[in-house]
mmCIF file of C-alpha atoms in Angstrom:
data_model
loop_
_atom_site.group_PDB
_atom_site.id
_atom_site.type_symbol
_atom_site.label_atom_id
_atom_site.label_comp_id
_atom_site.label_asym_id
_atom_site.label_seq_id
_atom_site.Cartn_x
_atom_site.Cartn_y
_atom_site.Cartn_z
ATOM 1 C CA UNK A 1 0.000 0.000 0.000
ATOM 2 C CA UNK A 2 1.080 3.927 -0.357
ATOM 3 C CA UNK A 3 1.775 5.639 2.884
ATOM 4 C CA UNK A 4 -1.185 7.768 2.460
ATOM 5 C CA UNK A 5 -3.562 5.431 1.434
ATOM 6 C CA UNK A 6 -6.538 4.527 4.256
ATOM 7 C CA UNK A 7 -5.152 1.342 5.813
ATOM 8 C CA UNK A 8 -6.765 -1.984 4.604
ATOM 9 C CA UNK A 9 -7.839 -3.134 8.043
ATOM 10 C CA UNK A 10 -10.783 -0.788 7.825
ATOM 11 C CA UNK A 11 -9.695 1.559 10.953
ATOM 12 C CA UNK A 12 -10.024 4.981 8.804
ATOM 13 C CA UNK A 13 -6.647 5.852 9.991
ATOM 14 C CA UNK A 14 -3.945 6.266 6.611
ATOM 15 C CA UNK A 15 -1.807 3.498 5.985
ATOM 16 C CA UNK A 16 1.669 4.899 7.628
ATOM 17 C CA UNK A 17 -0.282 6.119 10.933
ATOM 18 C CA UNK A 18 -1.701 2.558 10.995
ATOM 19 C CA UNK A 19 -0.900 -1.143 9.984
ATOM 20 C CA UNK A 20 2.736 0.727 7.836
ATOM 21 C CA UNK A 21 4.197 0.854 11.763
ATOM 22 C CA UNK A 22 3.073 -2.688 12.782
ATOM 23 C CA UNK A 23 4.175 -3.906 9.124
ATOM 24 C CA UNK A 24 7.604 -2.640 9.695
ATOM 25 C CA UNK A 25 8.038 -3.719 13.270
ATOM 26 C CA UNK A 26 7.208 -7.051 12.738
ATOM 27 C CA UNK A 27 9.662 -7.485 9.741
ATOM 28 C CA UNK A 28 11.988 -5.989 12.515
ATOM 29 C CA UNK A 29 11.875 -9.103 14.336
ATOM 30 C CA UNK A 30 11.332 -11.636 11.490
ATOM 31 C CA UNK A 31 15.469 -10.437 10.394
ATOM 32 C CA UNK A 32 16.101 -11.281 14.103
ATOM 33 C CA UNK A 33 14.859 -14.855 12.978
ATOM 34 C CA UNK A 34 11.860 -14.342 15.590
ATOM 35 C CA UNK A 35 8.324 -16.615 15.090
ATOM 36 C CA UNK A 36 6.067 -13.956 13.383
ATOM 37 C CA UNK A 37 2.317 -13.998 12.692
ATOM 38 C CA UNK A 38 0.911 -13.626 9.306
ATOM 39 C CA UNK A 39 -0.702 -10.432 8.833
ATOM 40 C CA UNK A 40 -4.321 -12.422 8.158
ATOM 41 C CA UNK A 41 -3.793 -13.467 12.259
ATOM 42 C CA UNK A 42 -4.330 -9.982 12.817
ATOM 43 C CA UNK A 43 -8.094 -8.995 13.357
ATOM 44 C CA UNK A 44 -9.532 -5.874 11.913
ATOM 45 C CA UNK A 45 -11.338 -3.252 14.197
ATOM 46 C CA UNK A 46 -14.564 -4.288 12.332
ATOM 47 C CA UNK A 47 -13.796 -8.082 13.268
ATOM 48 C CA UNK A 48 -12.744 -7.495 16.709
ATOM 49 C CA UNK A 49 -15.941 -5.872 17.705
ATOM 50 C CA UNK A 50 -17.710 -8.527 15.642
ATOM 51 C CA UNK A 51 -15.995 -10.882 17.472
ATOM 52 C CA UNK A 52 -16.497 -9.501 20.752
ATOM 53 C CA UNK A 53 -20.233 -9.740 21.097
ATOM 54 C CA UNK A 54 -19.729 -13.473 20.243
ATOM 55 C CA UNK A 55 -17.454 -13.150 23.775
ATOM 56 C CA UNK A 56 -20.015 -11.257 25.136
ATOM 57 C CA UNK A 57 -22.514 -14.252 24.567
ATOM 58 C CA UNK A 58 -19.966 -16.752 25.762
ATOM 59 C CA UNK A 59 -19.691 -14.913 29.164
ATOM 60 C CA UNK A 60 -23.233 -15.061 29.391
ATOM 61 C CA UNK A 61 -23.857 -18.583 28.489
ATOM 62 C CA UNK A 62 -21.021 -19.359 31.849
ATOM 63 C CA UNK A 63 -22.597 -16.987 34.358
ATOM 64 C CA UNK A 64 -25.708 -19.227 33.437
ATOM 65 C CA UNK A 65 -24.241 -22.387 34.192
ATOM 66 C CA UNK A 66 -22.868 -20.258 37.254
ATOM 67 C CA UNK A 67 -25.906 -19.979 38.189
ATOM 68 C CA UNK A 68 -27.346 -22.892 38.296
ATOM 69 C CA UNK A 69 -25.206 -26.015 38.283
ATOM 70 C CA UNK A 70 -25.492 -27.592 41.505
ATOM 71 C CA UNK A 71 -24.880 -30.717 43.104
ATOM 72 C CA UNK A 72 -27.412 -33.826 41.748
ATOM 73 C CA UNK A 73 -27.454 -32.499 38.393
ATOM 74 C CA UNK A 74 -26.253 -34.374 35.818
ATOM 75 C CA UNK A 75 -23.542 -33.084 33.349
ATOM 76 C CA UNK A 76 -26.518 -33.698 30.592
ATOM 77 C CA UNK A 77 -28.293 -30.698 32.138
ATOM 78 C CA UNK A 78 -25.363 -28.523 32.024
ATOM 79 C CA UNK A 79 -25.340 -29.521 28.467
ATOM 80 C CA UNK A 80 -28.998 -28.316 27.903
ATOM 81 C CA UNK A 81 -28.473 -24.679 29.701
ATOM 82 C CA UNK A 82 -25.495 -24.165 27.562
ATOM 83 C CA UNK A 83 -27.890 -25.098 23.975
ATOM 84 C CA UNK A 84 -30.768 -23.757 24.812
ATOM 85 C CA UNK A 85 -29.265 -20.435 26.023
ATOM 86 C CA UNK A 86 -27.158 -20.063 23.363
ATOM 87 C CA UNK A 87 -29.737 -20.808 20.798
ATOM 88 C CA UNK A 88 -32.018 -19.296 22.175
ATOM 89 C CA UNK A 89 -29.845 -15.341 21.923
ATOM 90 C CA UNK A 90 -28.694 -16.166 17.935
ATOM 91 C CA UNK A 91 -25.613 -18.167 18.647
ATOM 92 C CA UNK A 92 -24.522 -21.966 17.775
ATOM 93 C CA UNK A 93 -22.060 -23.993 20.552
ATOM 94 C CA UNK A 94 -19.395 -24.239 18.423
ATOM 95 C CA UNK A 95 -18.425 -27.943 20.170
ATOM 96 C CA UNK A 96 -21.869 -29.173 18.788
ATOM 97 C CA UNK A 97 -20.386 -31.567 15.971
ATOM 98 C CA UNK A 98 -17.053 -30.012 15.818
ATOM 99 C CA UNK A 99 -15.301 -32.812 14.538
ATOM 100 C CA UNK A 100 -17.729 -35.371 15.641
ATOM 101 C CA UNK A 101 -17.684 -33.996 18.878
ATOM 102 C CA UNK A 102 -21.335 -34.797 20.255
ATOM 103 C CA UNK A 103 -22.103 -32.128 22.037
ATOM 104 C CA UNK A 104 -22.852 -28.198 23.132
ATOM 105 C CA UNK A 105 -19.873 -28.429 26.330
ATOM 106 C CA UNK A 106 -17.134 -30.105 27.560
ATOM 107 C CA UNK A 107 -17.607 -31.126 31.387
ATOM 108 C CA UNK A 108 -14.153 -32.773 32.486
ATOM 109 C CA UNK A 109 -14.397 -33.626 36.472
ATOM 110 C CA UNK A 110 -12.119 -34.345 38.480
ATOM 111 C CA UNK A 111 -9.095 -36.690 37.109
ATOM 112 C CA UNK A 112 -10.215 -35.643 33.731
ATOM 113 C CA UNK A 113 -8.249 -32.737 31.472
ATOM 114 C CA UNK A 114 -10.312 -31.790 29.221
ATOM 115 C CA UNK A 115 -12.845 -32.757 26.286
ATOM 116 C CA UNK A 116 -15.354 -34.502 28.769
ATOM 117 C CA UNK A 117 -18.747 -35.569 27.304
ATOM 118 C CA UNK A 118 -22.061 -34.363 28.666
ATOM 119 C CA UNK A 119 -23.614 -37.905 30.078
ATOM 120 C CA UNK A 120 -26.908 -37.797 32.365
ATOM 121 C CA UNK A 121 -25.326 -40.541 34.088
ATOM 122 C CA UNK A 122 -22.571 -38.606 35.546
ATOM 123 C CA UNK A 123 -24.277 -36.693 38.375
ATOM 124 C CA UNK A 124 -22.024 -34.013 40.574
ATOM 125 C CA UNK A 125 -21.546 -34.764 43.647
ATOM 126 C CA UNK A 126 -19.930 -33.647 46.982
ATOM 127 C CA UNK A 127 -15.925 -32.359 46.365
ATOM 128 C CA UNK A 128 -16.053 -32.724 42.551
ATOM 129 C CA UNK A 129 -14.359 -30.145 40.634
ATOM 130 C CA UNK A 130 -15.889 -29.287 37.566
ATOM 131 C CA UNK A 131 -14.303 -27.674 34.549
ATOM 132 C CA UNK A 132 -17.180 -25.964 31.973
ATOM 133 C CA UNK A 133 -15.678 -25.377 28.657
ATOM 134 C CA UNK A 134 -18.268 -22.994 26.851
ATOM 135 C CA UNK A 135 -17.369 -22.260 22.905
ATOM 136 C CA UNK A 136 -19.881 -19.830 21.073
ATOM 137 C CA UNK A 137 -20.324 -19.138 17.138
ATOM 138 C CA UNK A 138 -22.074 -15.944 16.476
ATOM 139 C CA UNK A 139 -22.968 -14.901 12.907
ATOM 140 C CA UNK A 140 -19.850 -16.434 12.081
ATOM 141 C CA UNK A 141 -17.282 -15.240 14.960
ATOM 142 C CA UNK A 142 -15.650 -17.347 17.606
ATOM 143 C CA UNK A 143 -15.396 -17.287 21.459
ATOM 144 C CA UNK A 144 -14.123 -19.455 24.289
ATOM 145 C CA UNK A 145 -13.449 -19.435 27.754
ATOM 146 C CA UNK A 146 -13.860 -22.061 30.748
ATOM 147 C CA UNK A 147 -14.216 -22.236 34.379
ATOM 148 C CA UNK A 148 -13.486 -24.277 37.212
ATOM 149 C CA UNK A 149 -16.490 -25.251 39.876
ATOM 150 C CA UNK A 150 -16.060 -26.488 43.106
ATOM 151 C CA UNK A 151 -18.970 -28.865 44.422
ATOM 152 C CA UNK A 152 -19.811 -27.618 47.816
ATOM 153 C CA UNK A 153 -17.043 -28.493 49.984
ATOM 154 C CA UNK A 154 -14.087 -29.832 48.529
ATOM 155 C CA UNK A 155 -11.092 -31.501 49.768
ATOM 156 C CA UNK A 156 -7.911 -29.036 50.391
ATOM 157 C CA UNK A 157 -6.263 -30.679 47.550
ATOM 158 C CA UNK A 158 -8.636 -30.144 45.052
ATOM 159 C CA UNK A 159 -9.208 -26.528 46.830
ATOM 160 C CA UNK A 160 -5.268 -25.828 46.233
ATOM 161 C CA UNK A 161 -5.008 -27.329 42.271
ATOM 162 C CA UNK A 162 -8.186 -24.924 41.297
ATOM 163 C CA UNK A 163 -6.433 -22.200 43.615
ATOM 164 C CA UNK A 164 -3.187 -22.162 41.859
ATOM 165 C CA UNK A 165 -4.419 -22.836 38.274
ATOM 166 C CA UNK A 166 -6.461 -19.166 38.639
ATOM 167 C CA UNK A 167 -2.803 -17.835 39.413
ATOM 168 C CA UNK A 168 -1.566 -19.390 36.791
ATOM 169 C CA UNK A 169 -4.136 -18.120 34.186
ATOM 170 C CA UNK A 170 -3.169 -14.754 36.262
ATOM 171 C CA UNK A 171 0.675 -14.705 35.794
ATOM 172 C CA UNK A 172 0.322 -15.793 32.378
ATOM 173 C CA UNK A 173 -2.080 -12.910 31.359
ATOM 174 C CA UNK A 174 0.243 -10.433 33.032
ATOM 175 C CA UNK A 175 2.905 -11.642 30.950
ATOM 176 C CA UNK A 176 0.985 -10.880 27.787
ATOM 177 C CA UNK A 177 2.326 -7.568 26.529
ATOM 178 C CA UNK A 178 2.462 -6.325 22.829
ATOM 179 C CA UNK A 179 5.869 -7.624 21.493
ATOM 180 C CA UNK A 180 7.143 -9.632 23.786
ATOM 181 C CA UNK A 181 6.528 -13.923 23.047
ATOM 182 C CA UNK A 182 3.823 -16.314 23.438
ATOM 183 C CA UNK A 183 7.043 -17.936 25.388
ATOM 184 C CA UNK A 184 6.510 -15.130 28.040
ATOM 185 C CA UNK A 185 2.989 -16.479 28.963
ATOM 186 C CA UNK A 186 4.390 -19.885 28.922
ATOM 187 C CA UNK A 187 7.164 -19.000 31.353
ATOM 188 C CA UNK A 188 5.042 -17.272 33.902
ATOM 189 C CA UNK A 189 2.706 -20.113 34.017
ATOM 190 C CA UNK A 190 4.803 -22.969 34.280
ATOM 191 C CA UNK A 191 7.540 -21.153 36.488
ATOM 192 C CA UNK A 192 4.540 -21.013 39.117
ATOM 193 C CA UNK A 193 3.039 -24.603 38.621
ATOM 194 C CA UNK A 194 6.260 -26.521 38.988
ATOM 195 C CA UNK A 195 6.981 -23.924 42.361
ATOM 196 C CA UNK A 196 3.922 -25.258 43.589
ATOM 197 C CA UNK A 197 4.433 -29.059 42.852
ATOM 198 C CA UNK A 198 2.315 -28.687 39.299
ATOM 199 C CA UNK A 199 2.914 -30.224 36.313
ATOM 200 C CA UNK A 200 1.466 -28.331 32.820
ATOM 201 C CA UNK A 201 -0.125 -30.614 30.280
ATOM 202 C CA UNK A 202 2.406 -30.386 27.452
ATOM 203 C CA UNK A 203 0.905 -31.837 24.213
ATOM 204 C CA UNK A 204 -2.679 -29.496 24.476
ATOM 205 C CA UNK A 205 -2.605 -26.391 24.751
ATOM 206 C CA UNK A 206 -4.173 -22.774 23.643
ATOM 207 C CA UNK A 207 -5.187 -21.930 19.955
ATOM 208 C CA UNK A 208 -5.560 -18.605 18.261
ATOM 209 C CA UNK A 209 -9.517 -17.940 17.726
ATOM 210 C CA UNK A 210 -11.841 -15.489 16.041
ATOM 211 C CA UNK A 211 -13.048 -16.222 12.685
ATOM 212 C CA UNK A 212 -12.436 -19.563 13.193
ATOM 213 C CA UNK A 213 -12.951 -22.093 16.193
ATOM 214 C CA UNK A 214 -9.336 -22.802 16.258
ATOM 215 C CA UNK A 215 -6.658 -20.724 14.218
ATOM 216 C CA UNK A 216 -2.842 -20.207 14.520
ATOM 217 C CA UNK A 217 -0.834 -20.075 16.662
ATOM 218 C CA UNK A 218 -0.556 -22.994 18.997
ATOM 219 C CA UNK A 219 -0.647 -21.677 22.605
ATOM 220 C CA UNK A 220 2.265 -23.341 24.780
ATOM 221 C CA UNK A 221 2.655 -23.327 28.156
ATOM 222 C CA UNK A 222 5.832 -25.573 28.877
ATOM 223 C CA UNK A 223 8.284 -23.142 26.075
ATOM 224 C CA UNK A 224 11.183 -20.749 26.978
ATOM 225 C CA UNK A 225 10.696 -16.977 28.306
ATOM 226 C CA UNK A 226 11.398 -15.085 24.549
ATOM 227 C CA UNK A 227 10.517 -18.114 22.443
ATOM 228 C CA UNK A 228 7.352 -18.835 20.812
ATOM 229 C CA UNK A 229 5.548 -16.074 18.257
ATOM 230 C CA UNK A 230 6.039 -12.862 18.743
ATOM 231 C CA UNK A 231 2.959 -10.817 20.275
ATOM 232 C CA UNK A 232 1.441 -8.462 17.976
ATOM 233 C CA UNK A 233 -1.465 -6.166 18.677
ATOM 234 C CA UNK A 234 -4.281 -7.399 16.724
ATOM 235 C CA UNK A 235 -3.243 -11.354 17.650
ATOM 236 C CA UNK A 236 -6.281 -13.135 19.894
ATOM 237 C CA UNK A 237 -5.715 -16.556 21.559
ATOM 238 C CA UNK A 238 -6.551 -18.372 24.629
ATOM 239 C CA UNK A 239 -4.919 -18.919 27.469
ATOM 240 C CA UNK A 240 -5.408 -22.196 29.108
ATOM 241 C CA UNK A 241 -3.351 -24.196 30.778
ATOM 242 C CA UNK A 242 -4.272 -27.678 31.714
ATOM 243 C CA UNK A 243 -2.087 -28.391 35.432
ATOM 244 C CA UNK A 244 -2.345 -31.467 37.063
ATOM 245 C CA UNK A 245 -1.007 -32.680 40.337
ATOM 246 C CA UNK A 246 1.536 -35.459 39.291
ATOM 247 C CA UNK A 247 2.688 -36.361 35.828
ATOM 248 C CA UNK A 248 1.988 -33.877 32.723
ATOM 249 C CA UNK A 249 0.848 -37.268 31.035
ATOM 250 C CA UNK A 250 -2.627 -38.300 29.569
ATOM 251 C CA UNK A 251 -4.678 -40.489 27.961
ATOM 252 C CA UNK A 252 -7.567 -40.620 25.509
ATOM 253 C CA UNK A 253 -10.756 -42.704 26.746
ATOM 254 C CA UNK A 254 -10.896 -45.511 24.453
ATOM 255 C CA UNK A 255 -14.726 -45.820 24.054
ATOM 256 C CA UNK A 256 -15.346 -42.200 23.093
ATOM 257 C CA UNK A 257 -12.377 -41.072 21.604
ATOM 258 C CA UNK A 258 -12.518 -37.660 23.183
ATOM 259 C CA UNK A 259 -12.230 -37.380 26.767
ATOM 260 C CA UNK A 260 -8.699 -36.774 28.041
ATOM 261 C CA UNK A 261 -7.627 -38.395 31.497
ATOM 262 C CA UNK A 262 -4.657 -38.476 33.713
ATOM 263 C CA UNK A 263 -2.129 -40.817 33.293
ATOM 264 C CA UNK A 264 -1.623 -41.218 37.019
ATOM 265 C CA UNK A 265 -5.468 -40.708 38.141
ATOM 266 C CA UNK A 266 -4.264 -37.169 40.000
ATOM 267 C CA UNK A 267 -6.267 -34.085 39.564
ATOM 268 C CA UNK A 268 -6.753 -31.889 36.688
ATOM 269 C CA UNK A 269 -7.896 -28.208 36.633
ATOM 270 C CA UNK A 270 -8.350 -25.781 33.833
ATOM 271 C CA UNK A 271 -9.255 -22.513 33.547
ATOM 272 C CA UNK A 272 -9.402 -20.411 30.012
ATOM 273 C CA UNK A 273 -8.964 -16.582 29.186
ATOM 274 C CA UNK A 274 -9.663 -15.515 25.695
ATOM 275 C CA UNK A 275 -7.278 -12.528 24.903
ATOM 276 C CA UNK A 276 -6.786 -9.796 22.162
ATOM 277 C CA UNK A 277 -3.306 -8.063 22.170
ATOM 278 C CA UNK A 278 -3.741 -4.649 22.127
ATOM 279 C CA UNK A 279 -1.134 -1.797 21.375
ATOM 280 C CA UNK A 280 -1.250 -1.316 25.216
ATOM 281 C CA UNK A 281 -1.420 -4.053 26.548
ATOM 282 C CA UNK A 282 -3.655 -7.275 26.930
ATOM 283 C CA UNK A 283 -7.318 -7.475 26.515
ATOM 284 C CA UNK A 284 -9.466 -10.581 28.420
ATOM 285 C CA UNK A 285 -12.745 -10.962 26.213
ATOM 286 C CA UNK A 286 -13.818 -14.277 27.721
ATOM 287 C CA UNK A 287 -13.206 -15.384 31.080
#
């Protein structure tokens, strides 16, 4: 583009007081031999505020569950609230199907990581820990974010692993700053897991999101302080890190093919942030 031409991400602003600064910074750090993004991993101001009442939904569909998951209800019912609000306010679960996955949430409990499968056989009960993982399409934009719930009262170990995993999701976000490295967020959260006798899932991990359920990059939480892509303002991912309480190890349950287990039968808590880098700073969408 010409330096006074209006910028093609739609902001109004010309070209060289715009995406021209970004363009050239970022080409900075590719000579370095840095991880860049591609400029199409960079969401428009049009797209981020498209994108952003799909978060908006999200949030709502979890402060329903918040609401009223409770202990004697079956993960199948938590699997209804999440449909029939979403549907019922324009949007689409974007689990439903993804993949062949069979349903509108993933309800992991316990020993289980993540990708667990609504069942009204599995009723909550006393000291479960619950992880909700809510996913919203919205006239074609993406959102995610989980939470942990603790069933009434809960044994101090499972009250420490949920504990520390919200500092974790913490320490990461703080370490999200334009131009530093998805390596940063990785650092902060794994520095604090291991110093609290955590281990971070290595093999699943965050995903860029947006205008698709899962785009570039792949979110680690295990990788180097300055390694990993470089953060660029416009760039939106999640941050979730899977910590257990022994091994980082896992398996996948045979008979389903989706829900992810412990190797070790320990505990497993999750939490997820959904994040837009900003030219300031770090912006949490979905929490």
């Amino acid at each position: 583009m010409e330096r006074n031409d209006l910028c093609w991400c739609g902001s109004g602003k010309k070209y060289k007081k715009c995406h021209m600064v970004i363009e050239d910074r970022i080409r900075q750090h590719e000579k370095k031999g840095e991880i860049v993004p591609r400029l199409k991993l960079l969401k428009t101001p049009f797209q981020i505020e498209k994108i952003k009442e799909s978060a908006a939904l999200n949030t709502a569909v979890l402060d329903a569950v918040a609401e009223q998951i409770h202990i004697g209800m079956s993960t199948a019912e938590i699997d209804k609230i999440v449909y029939d609000f979403t549907t019922e306010h324009g949007g689409i679960p974007a689990t439903l199907h993804y993949q062949g996955f069979p349903n509108s949430v993933c309800t992991s409990l316990n020993n289980e990581v993540c990708h667990g499968i609504p069942d009204e056989n599995i009723i909550l009960k006393e000291g479960d820990i619950i992880n909700v993982d809510v996913s919203t399409n919205l006239n074609g934009y993406f959102s995610d974010a989980s939470r942990m719930f603790k069933m009434g009262q809960v044994s101090e170990r499972a009250e420490r692993i949920v504990r520390v995993t919200e500092e974790c999701v913490e320490l990461g976000l703080a370490a999200a700053k334009p131009w530093g490295h998805l390596g940063d967020i990785a650092h902060a959260i794994n520095t604090h897991a291991q110093a609290n006798g955590y281990s971070v899932v290595e093999d699943i991990g965050g995903h860029g999101i947006g205008l698709k359920f899962h785009e570039d990059p792949f979110v680690s939480y295990v990788t180097p302080k300055g390694s990993e892509m470089l953060l660029v303002p416009g760039m939106m991912f999640t941050i979730e890190p899977m910590i257990n309480e022994g091994s980082p190890d896992f398996y996948v349950d045979e008979d389903n093919d989706w829900t992810v287990y412990t190797m070790d039968d320990g505990l497993s808590s999750q939490i997820e942030y959904m994040v837009l880098i900003t030219e300031d700073g770090v912006e949490v969408l979905t929490k």
